[in-house]
mmCIF file of C-alpha atoms and ligand atoms in Angstrom:
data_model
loop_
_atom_site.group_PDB
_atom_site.id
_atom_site.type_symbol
_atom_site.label_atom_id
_atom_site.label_comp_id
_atom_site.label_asym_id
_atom_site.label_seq_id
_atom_site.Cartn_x
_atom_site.Cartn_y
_atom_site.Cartn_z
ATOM 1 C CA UNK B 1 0.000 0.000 0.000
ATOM 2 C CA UNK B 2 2.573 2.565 0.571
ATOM 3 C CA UNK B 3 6.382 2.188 0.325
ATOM 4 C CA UNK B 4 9.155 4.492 1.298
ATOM 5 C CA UNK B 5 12.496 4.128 0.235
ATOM 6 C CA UNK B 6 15.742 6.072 0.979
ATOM 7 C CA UNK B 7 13.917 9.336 1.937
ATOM 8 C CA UNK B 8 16.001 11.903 2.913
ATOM 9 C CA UNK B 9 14.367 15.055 4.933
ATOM 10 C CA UNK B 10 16.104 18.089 5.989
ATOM 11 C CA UNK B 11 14.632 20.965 7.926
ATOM 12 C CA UNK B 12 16.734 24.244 6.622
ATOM 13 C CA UNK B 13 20.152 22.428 6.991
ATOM 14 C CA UNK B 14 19.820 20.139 9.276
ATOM 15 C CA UNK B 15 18.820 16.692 8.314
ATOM 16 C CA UNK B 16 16.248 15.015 9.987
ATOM 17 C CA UNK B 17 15.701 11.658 8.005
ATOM 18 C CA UNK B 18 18.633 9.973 6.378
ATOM 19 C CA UNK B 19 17.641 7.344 3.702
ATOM 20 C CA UNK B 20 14.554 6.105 5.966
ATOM 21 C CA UNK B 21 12.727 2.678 3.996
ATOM 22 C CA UNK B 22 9.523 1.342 5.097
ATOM 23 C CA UNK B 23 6.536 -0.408 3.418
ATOM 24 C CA UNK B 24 2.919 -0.996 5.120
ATOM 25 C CA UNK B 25 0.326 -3.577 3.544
ATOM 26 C CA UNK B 26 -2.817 -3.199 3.101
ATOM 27 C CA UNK B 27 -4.481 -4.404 6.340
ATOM 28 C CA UNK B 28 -1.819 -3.833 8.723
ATOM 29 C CA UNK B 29 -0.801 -1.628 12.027
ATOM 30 C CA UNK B 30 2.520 -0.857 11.594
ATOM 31 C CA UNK B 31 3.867 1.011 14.377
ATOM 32 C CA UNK B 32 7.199 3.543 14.194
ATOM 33 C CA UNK B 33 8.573 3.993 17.700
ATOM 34 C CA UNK B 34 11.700 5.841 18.638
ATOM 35 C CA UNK B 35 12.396 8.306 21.627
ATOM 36 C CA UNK B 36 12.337 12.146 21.499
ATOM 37 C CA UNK B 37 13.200 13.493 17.942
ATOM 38 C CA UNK B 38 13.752 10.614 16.334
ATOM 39 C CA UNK B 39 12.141 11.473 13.519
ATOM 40 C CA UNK B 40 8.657 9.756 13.628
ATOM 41 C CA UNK B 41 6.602 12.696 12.906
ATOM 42 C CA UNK B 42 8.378 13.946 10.441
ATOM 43 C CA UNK B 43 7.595 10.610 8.647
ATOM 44 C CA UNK B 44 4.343 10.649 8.656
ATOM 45 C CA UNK B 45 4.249 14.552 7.559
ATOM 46 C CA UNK B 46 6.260 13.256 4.438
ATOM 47 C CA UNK B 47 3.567 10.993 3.831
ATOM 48 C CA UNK B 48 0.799 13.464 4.202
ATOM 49 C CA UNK B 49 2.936 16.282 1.932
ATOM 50 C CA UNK B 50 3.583 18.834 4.875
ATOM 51 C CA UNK B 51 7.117 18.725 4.411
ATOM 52 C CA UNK B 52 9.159 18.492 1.554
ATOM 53 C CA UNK B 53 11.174 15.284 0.675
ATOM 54 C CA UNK B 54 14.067 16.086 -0.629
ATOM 55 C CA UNK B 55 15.685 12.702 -2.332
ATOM 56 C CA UNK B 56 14.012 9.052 -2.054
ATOM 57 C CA UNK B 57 10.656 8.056 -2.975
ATOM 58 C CA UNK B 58 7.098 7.875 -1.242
ATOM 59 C CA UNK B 59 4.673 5.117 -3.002
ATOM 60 C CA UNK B 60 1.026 4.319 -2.209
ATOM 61 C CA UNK B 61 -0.599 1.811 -4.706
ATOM 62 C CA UNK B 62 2.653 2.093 -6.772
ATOM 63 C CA UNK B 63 2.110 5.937 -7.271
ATOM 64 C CA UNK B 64 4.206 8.423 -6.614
ATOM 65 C CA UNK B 65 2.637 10.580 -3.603
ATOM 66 C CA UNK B 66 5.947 12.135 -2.889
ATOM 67 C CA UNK B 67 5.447 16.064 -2.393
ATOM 68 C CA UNK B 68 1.971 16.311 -3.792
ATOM 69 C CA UNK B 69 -0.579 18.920 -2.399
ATOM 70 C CA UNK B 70 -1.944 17.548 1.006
ATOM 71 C CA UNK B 71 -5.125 17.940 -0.385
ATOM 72 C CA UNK B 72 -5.055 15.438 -3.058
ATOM 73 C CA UNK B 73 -3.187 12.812 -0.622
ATOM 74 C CA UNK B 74 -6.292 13.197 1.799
ATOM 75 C CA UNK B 75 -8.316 12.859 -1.135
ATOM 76 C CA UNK B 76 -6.691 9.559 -1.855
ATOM 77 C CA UNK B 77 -7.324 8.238 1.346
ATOM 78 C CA UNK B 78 -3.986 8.885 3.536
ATOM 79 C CA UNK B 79 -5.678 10.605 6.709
ATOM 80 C CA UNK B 80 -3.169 11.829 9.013
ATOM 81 C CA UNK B 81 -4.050 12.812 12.904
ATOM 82 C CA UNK B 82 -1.407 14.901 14.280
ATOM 83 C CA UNK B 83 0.210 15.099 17.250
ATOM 84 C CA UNK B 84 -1.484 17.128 20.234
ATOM 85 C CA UNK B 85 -4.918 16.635 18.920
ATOM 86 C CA UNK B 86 -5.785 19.493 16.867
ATOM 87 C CA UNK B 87 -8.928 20.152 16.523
ATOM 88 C CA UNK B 88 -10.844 23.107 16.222
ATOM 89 C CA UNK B 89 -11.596 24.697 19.327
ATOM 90 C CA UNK B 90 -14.188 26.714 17.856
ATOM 91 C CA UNK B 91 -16.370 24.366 16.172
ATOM 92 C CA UNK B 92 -18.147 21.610 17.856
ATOM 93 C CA UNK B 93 -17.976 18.196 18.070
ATOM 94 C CA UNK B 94 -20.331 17.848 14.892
ATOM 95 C CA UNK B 95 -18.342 20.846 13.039
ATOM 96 C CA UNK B 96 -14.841 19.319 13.709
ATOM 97 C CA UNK B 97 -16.784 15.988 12.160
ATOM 98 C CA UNK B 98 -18.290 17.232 8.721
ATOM 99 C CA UNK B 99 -15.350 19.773 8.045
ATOM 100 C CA UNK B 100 -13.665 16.196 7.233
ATOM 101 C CA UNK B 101 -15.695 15.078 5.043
ATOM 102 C CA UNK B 102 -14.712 17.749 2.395
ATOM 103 C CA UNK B 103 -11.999 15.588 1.060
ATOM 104 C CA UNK B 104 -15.014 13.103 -0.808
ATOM 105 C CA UNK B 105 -18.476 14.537 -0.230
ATOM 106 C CA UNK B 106 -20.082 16.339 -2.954
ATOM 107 C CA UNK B 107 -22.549 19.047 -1.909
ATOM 108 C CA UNK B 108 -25.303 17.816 -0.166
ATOM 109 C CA UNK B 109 -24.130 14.187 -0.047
ATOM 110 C CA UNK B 110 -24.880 12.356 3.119
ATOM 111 C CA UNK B 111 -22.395 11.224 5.745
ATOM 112 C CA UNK B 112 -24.569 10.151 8.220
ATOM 113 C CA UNK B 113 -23.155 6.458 8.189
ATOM 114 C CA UNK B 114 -19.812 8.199 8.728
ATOM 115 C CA UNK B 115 -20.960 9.863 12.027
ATOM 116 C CA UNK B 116 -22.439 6.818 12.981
ATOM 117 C CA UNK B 117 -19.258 4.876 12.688
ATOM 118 C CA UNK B 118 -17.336 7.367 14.612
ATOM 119 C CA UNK B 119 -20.233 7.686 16.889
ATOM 120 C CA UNK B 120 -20.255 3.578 17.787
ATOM 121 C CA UNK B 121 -16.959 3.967 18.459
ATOM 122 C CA UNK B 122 -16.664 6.813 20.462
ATOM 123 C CA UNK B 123 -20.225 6.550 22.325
ATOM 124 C CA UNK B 124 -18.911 10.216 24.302
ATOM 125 C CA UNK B 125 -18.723 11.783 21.483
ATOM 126 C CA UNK B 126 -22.291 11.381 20.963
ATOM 127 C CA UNK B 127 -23.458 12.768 24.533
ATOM 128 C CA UNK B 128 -21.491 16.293 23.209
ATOM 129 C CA UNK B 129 -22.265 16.728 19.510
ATOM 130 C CA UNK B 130 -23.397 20.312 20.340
ATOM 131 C CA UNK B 131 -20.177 20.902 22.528
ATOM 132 C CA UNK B 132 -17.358 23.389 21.547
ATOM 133 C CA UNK B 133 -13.769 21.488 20.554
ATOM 134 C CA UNK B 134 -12.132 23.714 23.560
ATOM 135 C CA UNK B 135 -14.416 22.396 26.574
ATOM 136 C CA UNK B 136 -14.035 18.875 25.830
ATOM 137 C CA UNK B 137 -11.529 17.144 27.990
ATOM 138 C CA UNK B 138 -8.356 16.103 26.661
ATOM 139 C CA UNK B 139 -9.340 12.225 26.384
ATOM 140 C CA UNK B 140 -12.741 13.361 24.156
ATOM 141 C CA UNK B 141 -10.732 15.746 21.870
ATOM 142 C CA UNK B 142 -8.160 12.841 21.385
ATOM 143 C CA UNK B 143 -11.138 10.894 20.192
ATOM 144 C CA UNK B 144 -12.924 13.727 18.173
ATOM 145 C CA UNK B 145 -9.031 14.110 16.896
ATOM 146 C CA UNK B 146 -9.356 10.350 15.814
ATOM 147 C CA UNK B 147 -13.002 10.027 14.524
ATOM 148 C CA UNK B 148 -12.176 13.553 12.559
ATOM 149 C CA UNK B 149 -9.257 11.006 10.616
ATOM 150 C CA UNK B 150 -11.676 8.713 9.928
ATOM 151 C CA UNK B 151 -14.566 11.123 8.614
ATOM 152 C CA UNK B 152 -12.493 11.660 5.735
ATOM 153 C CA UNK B 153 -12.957 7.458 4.862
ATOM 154 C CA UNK B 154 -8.759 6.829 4.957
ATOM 155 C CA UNK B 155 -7.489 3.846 3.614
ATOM 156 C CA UNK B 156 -5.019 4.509 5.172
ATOM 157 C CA UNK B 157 -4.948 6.203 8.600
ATOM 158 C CA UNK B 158 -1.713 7.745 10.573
ATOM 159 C CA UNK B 159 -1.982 8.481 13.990
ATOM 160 C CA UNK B 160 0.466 10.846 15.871
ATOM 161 C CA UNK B 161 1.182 9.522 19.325
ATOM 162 C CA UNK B 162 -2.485 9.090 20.188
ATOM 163 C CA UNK B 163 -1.565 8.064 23.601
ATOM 164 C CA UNK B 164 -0.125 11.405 24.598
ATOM 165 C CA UNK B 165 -1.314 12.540 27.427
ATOM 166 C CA UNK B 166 -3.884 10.019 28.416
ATOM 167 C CA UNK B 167 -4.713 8.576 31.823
ATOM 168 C CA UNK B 168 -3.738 5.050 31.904
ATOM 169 C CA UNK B 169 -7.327 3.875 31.588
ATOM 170 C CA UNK B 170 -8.021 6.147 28.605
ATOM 171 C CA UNK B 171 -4.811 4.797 27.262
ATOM 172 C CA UNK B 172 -5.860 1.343 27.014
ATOM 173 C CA UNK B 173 -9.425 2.090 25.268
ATOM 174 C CA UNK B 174 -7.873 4.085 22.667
ATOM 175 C CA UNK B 175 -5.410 1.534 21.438
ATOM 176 C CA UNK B 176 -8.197 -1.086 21.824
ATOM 177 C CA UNK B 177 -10.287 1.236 19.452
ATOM 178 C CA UNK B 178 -7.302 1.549 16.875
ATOM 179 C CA UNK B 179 -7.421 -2.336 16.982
ATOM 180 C CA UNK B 180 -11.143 -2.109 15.889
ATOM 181 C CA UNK B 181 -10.669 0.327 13.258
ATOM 182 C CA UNK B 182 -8.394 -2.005 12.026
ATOM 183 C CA UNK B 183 -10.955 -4.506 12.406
ATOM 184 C CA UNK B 184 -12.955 -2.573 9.882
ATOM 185 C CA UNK B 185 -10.892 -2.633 7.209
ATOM 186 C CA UNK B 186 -8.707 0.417 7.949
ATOM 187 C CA UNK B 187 -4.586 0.258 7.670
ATOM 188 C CA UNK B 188 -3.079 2.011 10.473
ATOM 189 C CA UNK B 189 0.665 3.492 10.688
ATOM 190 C CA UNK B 190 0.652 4.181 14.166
ATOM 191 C CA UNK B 191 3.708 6.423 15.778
ATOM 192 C CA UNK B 192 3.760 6.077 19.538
ATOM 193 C CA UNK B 193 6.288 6.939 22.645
ATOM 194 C CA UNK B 194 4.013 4.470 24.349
ATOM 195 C CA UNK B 195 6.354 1.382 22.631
ATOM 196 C CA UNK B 196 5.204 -1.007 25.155
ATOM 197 C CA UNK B 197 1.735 -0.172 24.065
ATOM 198 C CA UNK B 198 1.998 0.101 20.520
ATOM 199 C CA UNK B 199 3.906 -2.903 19.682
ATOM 200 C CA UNK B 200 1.134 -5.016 21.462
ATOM 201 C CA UNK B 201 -1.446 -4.073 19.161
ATOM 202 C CA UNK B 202 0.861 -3.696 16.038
ATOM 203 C CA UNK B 203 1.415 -6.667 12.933
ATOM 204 C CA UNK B 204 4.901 -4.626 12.459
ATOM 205 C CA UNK B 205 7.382 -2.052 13.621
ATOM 206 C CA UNK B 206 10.175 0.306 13.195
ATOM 207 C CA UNK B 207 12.818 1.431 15.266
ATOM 208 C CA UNK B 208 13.986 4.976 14.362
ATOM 209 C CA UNK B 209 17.278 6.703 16.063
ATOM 210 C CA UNK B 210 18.545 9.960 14.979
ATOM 211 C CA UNK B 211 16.788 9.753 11.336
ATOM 212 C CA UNK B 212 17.566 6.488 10.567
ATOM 213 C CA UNK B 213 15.711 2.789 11.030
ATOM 214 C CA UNK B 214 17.932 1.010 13.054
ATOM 215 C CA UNK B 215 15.356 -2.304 13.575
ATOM 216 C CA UNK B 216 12.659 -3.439 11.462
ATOM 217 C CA UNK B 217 10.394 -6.867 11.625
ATOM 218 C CA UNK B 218 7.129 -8.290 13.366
ATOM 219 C CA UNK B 219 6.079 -7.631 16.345
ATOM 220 C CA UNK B 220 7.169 -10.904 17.947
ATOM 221 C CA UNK B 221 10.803 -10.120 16.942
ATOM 222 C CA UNK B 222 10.861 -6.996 17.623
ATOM 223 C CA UNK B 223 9.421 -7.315 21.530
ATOM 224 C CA UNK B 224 11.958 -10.313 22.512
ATOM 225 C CA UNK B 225 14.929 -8.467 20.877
ATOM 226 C CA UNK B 226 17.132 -7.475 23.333
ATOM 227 C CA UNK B 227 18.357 -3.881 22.096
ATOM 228 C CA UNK B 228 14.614 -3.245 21.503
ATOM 229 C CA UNK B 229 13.948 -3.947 24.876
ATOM 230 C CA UNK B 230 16.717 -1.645 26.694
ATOM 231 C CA UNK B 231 15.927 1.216 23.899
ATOM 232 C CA UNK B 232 12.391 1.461 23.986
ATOM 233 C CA UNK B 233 10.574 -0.340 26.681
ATOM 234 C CA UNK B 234 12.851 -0.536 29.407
ATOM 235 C CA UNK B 235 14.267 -4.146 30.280
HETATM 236 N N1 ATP W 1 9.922 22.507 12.225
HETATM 237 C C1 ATP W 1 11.140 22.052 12.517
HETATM 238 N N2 ATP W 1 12.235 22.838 12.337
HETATM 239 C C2 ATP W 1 13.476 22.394 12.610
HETATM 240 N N3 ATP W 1 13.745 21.151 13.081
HETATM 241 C C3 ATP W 1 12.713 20.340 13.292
HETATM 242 C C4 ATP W 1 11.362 20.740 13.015
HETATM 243 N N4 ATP W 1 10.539 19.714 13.327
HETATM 244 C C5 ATP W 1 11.337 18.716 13.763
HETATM 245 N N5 ATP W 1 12.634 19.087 13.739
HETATM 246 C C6 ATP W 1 13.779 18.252 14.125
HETATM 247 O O1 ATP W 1 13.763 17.071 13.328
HETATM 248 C C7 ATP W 1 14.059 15.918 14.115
HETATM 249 C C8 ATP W 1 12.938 14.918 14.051
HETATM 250 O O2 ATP W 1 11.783 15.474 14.627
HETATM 251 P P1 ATP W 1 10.397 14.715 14.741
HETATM 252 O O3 ATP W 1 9.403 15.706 15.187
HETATM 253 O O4 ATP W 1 10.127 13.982 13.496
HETATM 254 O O5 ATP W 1 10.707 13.673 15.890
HETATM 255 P P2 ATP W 1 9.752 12.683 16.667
HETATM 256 O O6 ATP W 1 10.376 11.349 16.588
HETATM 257 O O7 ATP W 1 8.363 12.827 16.185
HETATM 258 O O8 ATP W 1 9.879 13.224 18.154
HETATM 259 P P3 ATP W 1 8.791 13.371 19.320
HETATM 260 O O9 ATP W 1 8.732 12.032 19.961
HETATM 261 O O10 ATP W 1 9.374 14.386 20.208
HETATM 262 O O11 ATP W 1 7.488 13.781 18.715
HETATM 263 C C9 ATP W 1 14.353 16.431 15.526
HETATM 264 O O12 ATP W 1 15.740 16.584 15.666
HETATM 265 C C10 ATP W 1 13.657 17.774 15.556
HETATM 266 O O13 ATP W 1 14.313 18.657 16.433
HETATM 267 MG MG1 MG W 2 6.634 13.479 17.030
#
């Protein structure tokens, strides 16, 4: 579904991916994990067309993606949920919803079976359609952050650290509701600090350090590999 190979990123001169190759198939969670600027965001925001690549190539469905208009990547089904759940404090839970359905929905189209989706997954959603984005707590605009990427009907959906954050308890439902959305049919390219987390609900992973991939392979691998251990989830 998409394949990366030997991008290089630099932000003014300093470089923040060097030759980074990945590939996720359709179906998947792949996870990228990696500590403090490693250079996991900066991955997906390749992906998504926010920043420029400068050498390499980005695939999805053998087409070149690599530094189209965001818009047209959206519209192709690459939904990206940044970190720090932005959403828009100004609109409500409903507004932050339908403004994500510009990237299909003709005027006047329907999305009701989209808001119902996000809905049945995020039953507290529901109980504050008419809320503003700014007095939801930070768990509910993490969902509305999540059922926002999904409004737009992704193929492909990348989530920023959707952890971040979190109470523990919170923590756990929203990786167990990445795992449905996966159920449905969704790929996921998940980037998390939360390694111990993430790599229990991922197919595949990534190790990052300083730009670079340093560890690639499935999940079983990667959790009984010793490095991986002492790196990223501590023993
Ligand atoms: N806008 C920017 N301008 C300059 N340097 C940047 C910018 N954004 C990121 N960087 C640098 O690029 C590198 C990779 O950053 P990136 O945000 O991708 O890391 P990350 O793995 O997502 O880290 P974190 O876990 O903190 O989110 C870091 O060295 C960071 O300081
Ligand atoms: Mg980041």
């Amino acid at each position: 579904m998409l394949k990366l190979e030997k991008i290089d990123i630099y932000y003014s001169n300093v470089q923040a991916l060097k030759a980074v190759s990945l590939n996720v198939n359709a179906g998947e969670i792949v996870t990228l994990i990696g500590a403090n600027g490693a250079g996991k965001s900066t991955i997906l925001k390749a992906v998504s067309g926010l920043i420029r690549t400068k050498a390499g190539s980005i695939n999805y469905f053998e087409e070149s993606i690599k530094n189209m208009p965001t818009e047209n990547i959206v519209a192709k089904g690459i939904s990206y949920v940044p970190e720090g759940r932005r959403i828009f404090p100004g609109l409500t839970v409903f507004g932050n919803l339908e403004v994500a359905t510009s990237s299909w929905r003709r005027f006047g189209e329907s999305f009701e079976k989209d808001l119902k989706n996000v809905f049945k997954l995020f039953p507290q959603l529901k109980a504050r359609i008419d809320h503003l984005g700014w007095a939801l707590s930070g768990g509910e605009q993490q969902m509305l952050a999540i059922g926002r990427g999904l409004m737009a009907r992704p193929k492909l959906l990348m989530l920023d650290e959707p952890s971040l954050g979190l109470a523990p308890k919170l923590v756990k439902s929203v990786f167990e509701t990445i795992k449905q959305i996966n159920e449905q049919g969704t790929t996921i390219l998940l980037v998390e600090q939360n390694a111990f987390a993430a790599l229990q609900v991922a197919d595949r992973g990534y190790a990052l350090k300083n730009g670079r991939i340093v560890l690639s392979g499935l999940i079983k691998d990667l959790t009984t590999n010793k490095e991986v251990r002492e790196a990223f989830i501590g023993g």
